[in-house]
Every structure is written in structure tokens, then in C-alpha cells.
XYZ file of C-alpha atoms in Angstrom:
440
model
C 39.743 -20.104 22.501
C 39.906 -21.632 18.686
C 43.171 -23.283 19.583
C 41.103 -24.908 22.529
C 38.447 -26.666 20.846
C 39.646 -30.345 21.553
C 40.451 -29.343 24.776
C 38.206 -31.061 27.677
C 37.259 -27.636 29.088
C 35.736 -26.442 25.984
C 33.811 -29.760 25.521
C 32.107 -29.369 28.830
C 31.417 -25.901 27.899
C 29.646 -27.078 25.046
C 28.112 -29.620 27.237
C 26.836 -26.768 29.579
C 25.560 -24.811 26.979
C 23.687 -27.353 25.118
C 21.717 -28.242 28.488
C 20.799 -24.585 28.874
C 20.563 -23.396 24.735
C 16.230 -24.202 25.352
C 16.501 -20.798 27.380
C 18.462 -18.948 24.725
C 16.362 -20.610 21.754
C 12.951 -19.242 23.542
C 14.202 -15.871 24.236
C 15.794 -15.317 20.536
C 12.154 -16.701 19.148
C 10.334 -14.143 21.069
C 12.161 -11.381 20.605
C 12.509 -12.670 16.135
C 9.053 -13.120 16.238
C 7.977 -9.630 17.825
C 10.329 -7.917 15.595
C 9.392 -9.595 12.173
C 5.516 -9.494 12.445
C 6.721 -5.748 12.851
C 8.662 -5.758 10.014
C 6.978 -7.885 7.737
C 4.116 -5.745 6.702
C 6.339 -2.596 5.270
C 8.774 -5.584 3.883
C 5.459 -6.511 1.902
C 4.569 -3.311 0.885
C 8.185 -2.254 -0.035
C 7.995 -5.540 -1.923
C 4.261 -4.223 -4.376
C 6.083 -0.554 -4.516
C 8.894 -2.123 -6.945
C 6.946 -4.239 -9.033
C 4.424 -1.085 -9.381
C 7.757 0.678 -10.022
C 9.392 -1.799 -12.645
C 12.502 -1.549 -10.055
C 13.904 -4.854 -10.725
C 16.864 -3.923 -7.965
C 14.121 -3.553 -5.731
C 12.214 -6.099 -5.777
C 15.264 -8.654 -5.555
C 16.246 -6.840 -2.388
C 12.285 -6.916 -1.234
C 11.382 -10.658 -2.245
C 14.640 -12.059 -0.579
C 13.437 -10.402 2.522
C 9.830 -10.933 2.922
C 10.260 -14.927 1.975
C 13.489 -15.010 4.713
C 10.977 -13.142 7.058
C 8.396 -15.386 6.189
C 10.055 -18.589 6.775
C 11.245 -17.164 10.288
C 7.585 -16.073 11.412
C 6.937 -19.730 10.680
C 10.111 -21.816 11.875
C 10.204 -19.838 14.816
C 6.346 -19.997 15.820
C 6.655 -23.781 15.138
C 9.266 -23.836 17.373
C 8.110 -21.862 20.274
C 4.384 -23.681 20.149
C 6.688 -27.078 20.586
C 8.783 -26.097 23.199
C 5.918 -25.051 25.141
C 4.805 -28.488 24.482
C 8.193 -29.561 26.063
C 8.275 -27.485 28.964
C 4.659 -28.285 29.617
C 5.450 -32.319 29.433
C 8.541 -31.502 31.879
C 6.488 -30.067 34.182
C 3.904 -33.222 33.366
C 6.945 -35.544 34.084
C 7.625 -34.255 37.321
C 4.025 -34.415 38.805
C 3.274 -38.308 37.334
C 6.633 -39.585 36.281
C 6.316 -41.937 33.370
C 3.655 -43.477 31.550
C 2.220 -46.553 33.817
C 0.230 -48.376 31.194
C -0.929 -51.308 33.919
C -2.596 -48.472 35.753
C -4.820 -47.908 32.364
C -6.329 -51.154 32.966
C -6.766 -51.382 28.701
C -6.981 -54.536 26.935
C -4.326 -56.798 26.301
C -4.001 -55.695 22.499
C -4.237 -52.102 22.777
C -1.692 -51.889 25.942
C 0.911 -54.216 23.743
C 0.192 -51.533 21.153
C 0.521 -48.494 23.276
C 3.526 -49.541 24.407
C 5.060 -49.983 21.106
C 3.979 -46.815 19.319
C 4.043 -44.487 22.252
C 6.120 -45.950 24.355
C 7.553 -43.944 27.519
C 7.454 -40.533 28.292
C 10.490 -40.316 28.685
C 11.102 -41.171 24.860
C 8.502 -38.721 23.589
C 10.308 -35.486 25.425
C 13.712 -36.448 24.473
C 11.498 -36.337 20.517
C 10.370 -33.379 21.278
C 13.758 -31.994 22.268
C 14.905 -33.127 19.036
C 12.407 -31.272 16.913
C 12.938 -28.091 19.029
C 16.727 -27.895 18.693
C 16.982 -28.863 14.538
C 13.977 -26.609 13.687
C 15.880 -23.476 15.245
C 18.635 -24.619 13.864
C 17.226 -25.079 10.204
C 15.616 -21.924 10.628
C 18.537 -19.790 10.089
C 19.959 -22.018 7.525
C 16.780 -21.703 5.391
C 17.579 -18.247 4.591
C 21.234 -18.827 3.475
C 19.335 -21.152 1.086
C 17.341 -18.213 -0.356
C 20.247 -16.354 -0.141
C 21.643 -19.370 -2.572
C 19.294 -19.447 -5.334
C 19.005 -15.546 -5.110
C 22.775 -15.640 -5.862
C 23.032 -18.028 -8.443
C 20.039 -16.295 -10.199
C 21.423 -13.186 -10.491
C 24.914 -14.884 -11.343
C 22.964 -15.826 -14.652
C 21.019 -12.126 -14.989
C 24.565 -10.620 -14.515
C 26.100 -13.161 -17.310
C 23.315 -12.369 -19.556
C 23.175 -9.025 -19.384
C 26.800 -7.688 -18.985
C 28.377 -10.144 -20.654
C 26.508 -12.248 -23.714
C 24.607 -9.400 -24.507
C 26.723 -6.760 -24.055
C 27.778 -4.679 -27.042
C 30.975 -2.984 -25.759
C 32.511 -6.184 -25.691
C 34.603 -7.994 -28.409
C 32.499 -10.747 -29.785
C 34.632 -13.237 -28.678
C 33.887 -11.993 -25.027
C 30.463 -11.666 -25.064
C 29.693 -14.763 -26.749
C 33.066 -16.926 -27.578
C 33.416 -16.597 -23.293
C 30.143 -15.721 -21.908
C 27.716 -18.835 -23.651
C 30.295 -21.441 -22.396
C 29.857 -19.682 -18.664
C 26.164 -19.094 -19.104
C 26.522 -23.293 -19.884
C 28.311 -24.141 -16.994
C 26.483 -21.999 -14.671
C 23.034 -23.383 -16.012
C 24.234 -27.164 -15.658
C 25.963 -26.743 -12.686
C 22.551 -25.531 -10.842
C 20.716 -28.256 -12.178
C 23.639 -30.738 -10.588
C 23.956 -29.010 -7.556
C 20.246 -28.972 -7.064
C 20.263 -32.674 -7.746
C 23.063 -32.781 -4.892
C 21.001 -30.989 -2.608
C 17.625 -32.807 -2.953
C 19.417 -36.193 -2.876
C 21.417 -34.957 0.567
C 24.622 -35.419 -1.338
C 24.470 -38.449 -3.560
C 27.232 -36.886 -6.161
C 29.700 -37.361 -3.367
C 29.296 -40.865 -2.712
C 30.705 -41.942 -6.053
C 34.631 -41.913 -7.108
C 33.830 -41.018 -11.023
C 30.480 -39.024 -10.665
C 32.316 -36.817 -7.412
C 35.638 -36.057 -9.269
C 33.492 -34.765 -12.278
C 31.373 -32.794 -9.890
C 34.190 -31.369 -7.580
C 35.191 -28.353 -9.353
C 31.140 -27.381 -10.007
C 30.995 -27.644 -6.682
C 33.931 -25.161 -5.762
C 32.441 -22.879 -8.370
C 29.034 -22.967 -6.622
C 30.149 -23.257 -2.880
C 31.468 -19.315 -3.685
C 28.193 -18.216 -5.863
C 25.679 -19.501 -2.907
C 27.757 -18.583 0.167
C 27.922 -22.555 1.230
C 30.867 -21.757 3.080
C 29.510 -20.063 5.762
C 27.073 -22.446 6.670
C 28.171 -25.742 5.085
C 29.021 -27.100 8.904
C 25.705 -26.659 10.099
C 24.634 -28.560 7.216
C 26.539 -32.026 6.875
C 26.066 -32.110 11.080
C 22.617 -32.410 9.681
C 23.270 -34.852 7.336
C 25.191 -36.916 9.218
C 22.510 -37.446 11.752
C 19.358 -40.031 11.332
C 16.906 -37.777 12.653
C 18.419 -34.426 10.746
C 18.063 -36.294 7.263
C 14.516 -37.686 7.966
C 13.569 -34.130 8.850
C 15.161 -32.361 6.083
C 13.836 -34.829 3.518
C 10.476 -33.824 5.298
C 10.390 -30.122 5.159
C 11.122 -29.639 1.412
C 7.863 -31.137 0.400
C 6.292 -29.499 3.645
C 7.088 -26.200 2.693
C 6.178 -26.946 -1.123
C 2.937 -28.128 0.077
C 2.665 -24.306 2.352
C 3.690 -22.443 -0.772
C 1.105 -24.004 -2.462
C -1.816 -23.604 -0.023
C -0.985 -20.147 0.044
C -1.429 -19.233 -3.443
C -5.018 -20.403 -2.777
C -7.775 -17.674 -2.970
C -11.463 -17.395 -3.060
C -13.384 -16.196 -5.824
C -17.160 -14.467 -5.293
C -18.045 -13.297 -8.807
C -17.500 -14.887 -12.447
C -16.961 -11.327 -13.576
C -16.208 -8.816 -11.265
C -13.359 -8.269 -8.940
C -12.229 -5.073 -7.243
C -8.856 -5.297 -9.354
C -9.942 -4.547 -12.685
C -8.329 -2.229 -14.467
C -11.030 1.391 -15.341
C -12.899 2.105 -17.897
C -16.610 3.131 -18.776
C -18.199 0.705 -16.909
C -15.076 0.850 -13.810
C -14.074 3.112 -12.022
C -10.710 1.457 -9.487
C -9.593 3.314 -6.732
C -6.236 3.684 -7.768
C -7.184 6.055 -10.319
C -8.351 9.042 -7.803
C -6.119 10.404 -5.302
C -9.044 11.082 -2.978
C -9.406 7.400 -2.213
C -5.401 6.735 -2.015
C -5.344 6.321 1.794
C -4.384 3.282 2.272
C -0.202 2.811 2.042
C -1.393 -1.122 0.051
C -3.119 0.759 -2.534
C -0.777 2.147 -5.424
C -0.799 4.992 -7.760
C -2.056 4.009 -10.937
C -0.718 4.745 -14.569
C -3.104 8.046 -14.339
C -5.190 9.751 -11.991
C -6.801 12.453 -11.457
C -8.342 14.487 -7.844
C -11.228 12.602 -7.397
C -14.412 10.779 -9.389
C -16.800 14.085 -8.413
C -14.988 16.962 -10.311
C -16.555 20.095 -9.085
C -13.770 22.732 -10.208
C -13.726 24.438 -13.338
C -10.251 22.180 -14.413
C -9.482 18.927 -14.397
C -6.013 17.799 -13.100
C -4.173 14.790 -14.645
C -1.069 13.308 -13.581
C 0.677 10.376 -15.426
C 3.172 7.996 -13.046
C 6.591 7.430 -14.508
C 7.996 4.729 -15.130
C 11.182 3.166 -16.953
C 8.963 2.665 -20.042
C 7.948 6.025 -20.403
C 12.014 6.948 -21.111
C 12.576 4.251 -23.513
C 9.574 5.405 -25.943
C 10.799 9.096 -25.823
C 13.976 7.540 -27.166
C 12.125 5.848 -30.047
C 10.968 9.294 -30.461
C 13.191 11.485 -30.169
C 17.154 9.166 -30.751
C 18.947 12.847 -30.290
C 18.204 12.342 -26.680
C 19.304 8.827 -25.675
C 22.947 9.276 -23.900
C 26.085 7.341 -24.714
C 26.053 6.545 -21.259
C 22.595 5.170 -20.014
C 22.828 6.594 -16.466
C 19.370 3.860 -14.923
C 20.075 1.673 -12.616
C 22.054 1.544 -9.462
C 24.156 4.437 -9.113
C 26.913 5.371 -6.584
C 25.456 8.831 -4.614
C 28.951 10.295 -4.223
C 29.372 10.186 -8.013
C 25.703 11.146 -8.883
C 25.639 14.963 -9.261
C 29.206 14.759 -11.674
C 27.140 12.693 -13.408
C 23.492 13.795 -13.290
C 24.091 17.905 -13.303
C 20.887 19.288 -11.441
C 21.876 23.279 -12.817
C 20.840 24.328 -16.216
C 23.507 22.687 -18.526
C 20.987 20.249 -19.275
C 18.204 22.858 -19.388
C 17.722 22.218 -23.328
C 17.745 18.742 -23.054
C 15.040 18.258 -20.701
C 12.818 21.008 -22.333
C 13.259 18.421 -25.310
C 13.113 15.379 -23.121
C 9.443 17.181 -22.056
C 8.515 18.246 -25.733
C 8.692 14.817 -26.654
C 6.487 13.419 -23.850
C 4.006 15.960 -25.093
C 3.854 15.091 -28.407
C 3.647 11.313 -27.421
C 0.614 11.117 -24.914
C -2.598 13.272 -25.660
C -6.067 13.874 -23.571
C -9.587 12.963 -24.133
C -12.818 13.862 -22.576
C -15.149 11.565 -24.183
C -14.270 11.999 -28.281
C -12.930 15.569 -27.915
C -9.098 16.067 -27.864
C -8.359 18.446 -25.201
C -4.726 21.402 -25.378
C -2.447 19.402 -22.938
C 0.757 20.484 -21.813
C 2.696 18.182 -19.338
C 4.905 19.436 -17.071
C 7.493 17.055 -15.005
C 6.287 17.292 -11.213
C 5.503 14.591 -7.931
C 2.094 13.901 -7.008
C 1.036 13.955 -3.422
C 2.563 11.076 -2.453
C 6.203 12.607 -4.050
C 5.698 10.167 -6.822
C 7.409 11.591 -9.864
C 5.300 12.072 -12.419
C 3.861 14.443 -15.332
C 1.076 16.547 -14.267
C -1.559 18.642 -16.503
C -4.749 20.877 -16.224
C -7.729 20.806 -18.621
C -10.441 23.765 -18.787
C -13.976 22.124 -18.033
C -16.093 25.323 -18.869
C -17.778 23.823 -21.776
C -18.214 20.390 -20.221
C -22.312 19.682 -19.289
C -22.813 18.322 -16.209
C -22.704 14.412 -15.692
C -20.480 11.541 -16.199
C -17.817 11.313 -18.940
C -14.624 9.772 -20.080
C -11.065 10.370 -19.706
C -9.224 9.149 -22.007
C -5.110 9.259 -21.930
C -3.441 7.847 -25.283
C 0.292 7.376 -26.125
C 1.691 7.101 -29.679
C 4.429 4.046 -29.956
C 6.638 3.110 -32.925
C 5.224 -0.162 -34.419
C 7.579 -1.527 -37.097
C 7.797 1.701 -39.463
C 4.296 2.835 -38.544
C 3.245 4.613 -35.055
C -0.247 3.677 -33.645
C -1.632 4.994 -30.357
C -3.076 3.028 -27.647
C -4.827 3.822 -24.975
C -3.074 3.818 -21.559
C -5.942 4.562 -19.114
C -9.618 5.108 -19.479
C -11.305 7.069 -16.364
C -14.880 7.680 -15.531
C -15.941 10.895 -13.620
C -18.375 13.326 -13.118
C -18.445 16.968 -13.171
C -20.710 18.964 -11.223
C -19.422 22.494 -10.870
C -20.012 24.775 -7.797
């Protein structure tokens, strides 16, 4: 069949297909649409789990999909709403033919103008059949472009990182090789983008496009242009495919940007402040943790009415937390820093889960111990953390504090952590909890 392409059988193939791709476009929208107002909502949660966890892998991975997923929900609503439109003027079309603007009996001005502007019927579905077909089409092709400047942002995060500032490499490496690529990459972004926005400008021009030719081979690999770059001069070369694409950018600016709109009810209160004496947030107390939206925070404890004899605090981990028992304790930081992705075939040669490591994660908790201390209002309470997973298999340190002595009423928890500042340590204070204890 790919040998056959000129041939006059596959052209009326096309031809076929083309008449009949409305059918296929309104079946794939339906079925897209069902599936990714399914998907969209764990996507956006997925998305809020790694920022809560500092998982920068994560949230690449989660952002890339819930803006593709949102653009789709969009494009392909947009598209099915008009070719209802279209289907709905066929049918239109078939009962009254065209437009008979004598029969309107207007005045002479307004039927001259009519005619003009509007014009026939015939002219506004054959529009409307425009619109459909490029706005599927773009739909698709609006995600490679995400999947472009996702690319060639991480192209300069993987430069930056395992290259310039990477101290197992000679210096001329790291910086002799890798600030000359970070330079290229950086100013060929800023040319290509000028390419795109200007639907290909750089290429018009004998000088400018020989300069720009090689950035462009460089960047047609980084962004994956290759896969879709047909789609996207049959655009181009089209009227109607340029005056829409030079449309949508600012359309979906303007979207972006009425998004980020939200209302505000209170000059001083919200419902995502952080607790203290005066605050008491939700995601401090597992009790009220029901909702999947609502994250862990940096502490909690069972609930804001304590009514046991003990008082159980767990502290969330998170990347941080590692990084200031290193400051700590240096005896424990590995040659090897083990974070970050990781191949599961070669995890357990790596990560031994029997007790050859025993000592070093008795140290690895001795140090977290010494680092982050309890308070109930100004009296420093025994505390010894042990490394567990809270009830929603978060992993975490968890604790229990006697309460005998504690009157009844509200008071304040208060979790500190020492931190190296300089040659001094200070401690801060990473969460402050209200509750209330009235024992059984």
C-alpha cells in the first residue's frame, strides 16, 4: 500500500474516506470524551500527590497528562457541539434548501448586506465543515506540542543537572562542554519558538534559514517534530489552517488565563491556611482525611478531640527530611545517592531489605530523633520516632506521648526540627496543632 500512494485507487480511497471521516471524527470524540472526564479527575489528583510529595518525576509525568487531557476535553467538546451544528444545518438544508433572501421581504440595505456577510447556506456548512475537520485534527497535534516543550525542558534539567553541575565529571566536561550546550539549547528554543509563532518565517530567508537549519535538526529530534511535522505544514500551507492556528494561540492564552481566576470571600481567612493556635486545617487530623483531594499534612495526629490517655503523632516524609539527617549525621550519606528513578530488577542488589543495613538505619533513626522534638504547649515531651506508614500507607515517622498529667481543654502541639544554619543550628517550628483532650 505505501508504494501505492500516487496511484489513482488510493486517491479515491482517500476521496471516500474524507466524505465519510465526520462519522469516524464523532465516534472517536465520544468515546475520548467519555474516557477522559473519567480519567481526568485521578490524573488531577495524581498530579497534587507529587507536588505534596516533592516527586519532581512525578509531577512531569502528571502535568503533561492532565494539560494533554485537558486540551482534549476541550478540542473535542468544541468539536462535537459544531458538528452537531453541521449535521443539524444538513438536515436544515434538506427541508428549505438555501437561503431565499427575496422571500425575507427586508429592506434594500440590510438584504444587500445579508447577502454579503452571510451569504448562502451552502457557504456557511462547507465553514462549518472546515472548522470541524482542522479542530480534530489540531487536537491531537496540540499534545505533541506539550510533548515539545516538556522535552526540550527537561533537555535543559538533564544538561544542568548531569552535566554542568555534575562533579564526577572532568571540568572540561561539565563546564568546557556542557555551558556551550546549555547555550545552544537555550537560544535555539527561543529561535524555534520565534519559528513557530511566526508559522515559519526563519525558512523564508536564504541567510537567516541556512543559519537556522542545523538548530532546527537539533530540535526536530528533542520535540518529536518528526512524527507530526506533515500534519503541520498541510496546515500551514492552507489559508484557512493558518488563520485558525494564528487564532487559537491567543485563544487558549486567553482560557489559561480565565482559569487561573478565583473568588475571594474573606480579607483574612481561607480554609487553606496553614494550623496554629488560632487554626486548626483538616489536613492535620486523620479523622477528617476522607476525601482522596485532601492530603496528609507535614504532621498529624488521630483527631482534634483526644480522649485516650496518649497522643499519637506521625510526621510525613519527605526528600527534605533525608538531606538534613545528612547535615547531621555526614557518616550516613552514601557514595552512591540511591533517590530518584530506579530500575526494580536492580533495586533489592542495591537497596538490601535484610539486616546488613540494620546499624545504619538504627543510626539513620537516631538522628531523626535527635533532630525533631515534641511540645504540648511549653513542656518538652520523651519522644521516640519510629519509621512506620500512616493509614493511608504513607511512609512516615510515628510517636506516642503519655497525656496523664495533661488538664482537660485545648492545648498546643508543637513539632520542632533543629537545621544547620551557617556554623550554628537553630530550630524551627514545622507544625503547630490545636486539640483538646477530654479523657474517658
Amino acid at each position: 500500500m505505501s508504494q501505492d500512494y500516487n496511484s489513482q485507487t488510493f486517491k479515491n480511497l482517500l476521496q471516500r474516506l474524507q466524505e465519510e471521516s465526520w462519522q469516524l471524527e464523532l465516534l472517536i470524540s465520544g468515546f475520548a470524551i467519555f474516557g477522559l472526564f473519567t480519567v481526568y479527575e485521578p490524573l488531577s489528583i495524581a498530579l497534587a500527590e507529587s507536588k505534596q510529595d516533592h516527586n519532581s518525576y512525578k509531577t512531569v509525568i502528571s502535568l503533561v497528562a492532565t494539560v494533554s487531557c485537558a486540551i482534549l476535553i476541550f478540542n473535542l467538546i468544541l468539536h462535537v457541539l459544531l458538528r452537531g451544528l453541521w449535521i443539524g444545518a444538513l438536515g436544515l438544508r434538506y427541508v428549505s434548501g438555501d437561503i431565499d433572501y427575496e422571500k425575507l421581504n427586508y429592506s434594500e440595505k440590510f438584504t444587500s448586506y445579508l447577502k454579503k456577510k452571510v451569504g448562502s447556506f451552502d457557504k456557511y456548512i462547507a465553514t462549518l465543515e472546515n472548522y470541524c475537520s482542522i479542530i480534530f485534527a489540531i487536537s491531537f497535534l496540540l499534545i505533541f506540542y506539550v510533548l515539545a516543550i516538556t522535552f526540550t525542558i527537561l533537555t535543559i534539567i538533564f544538561i544542568a543537572t548531569f552535566i554542568i553541575s555534575n562533579d564526577w565529571l572532568p571540568w572540561w566536561i561539565s563546564k568546557g562542554v556542557g555551558l556551550p550546550v546549555m547555550l545552544f539549547v537555550c537560544l535555539g528554543m527561543v529561535i524555534t519558538f520565534i519559528d513557530f509563532v511566526t508559522l515559519g518565517w526563519l525558512k523564508k530567508y536564504k541567510w537567516i534559514s541556512r543559519i537556522y537549519f542545523p538548530v532546527y535538526k537539533v530540535f526536530s529530534f528533542i520535540t518529536l517534530s518528526f512524527l507530526y511535522r506533515p500534519i503541520v505544514y498541510n496546515f500551514l500551507d492552507h489559508k484557512f489552517g493558518r488563520r485558525l492556528s494564528l487564532v487559537l494561540v491567543p485563544f487558549y492564552i486567553l482560557i489559561l488565563v480565565l482559569a487561573s481566576f478565583e473568588y475571594q470571600t474573606s480579607n483574612y481567612i481561607s480554609n487553606d491556611l496553614d494550623s496554629s493556635d488560632i487554626i486548626a486545617n483538616i489536613e492535620n487530623y486523620e479523622d477528617q482525611l476522607n476525601d482522596k483531594k485532601q492530603f496528609t499534612g507535614n504532621v498529624s495526629i488521630p483527631s482534634k478531640v483526644i480522649t485516650n490517655s496518649y497522643l499519637k503523632v506521625f510526621v510525613l516524609y519527605y526528600e527534605t527530611i533525608e538531606n538534613s539527617i545528612f547535615d547531621f549525621n555526614p557518616s550516613l550519606k552514601p557514595e552512591e545517592d540511591l533517590r530518584g528513578l530506579y530500575n526494580e530488577a536492580t533495586r533489592t542488589s542495591k537497596l538490601s531489605r535484610d539486616n546488613s543495613q540494620d546499624s545504619i538505619r538504627r543510626k539513620y533513626i537516631q538522628t531523626f530523633n535527635s533532630i525533631y522534638s515534641i511540645q504540648i504547649d511549653s513542656m518538652t515531651n520523651d519522644s521516640e520516632f519510629v519509621l512506620t506508614q500512616n493509614f493511608r500507607n504513607e511512609l512516615g515517622f510515628e510517636t506516642y506521648i503519655n497525656l496523664d498529667s495533661l488538664s482537660e481543654g485545648k492545648h498546643l502541639l508543637n513539632v520542632k526540627r533543629t537545621q544547620i544554619t551557617g556554623t550554628d543550628t537553630t530550630q524551627i517550628r514545622l507544625s503547630r496543632l490545636p486539640f483538646w483532650y477530654f479523657p474517658n
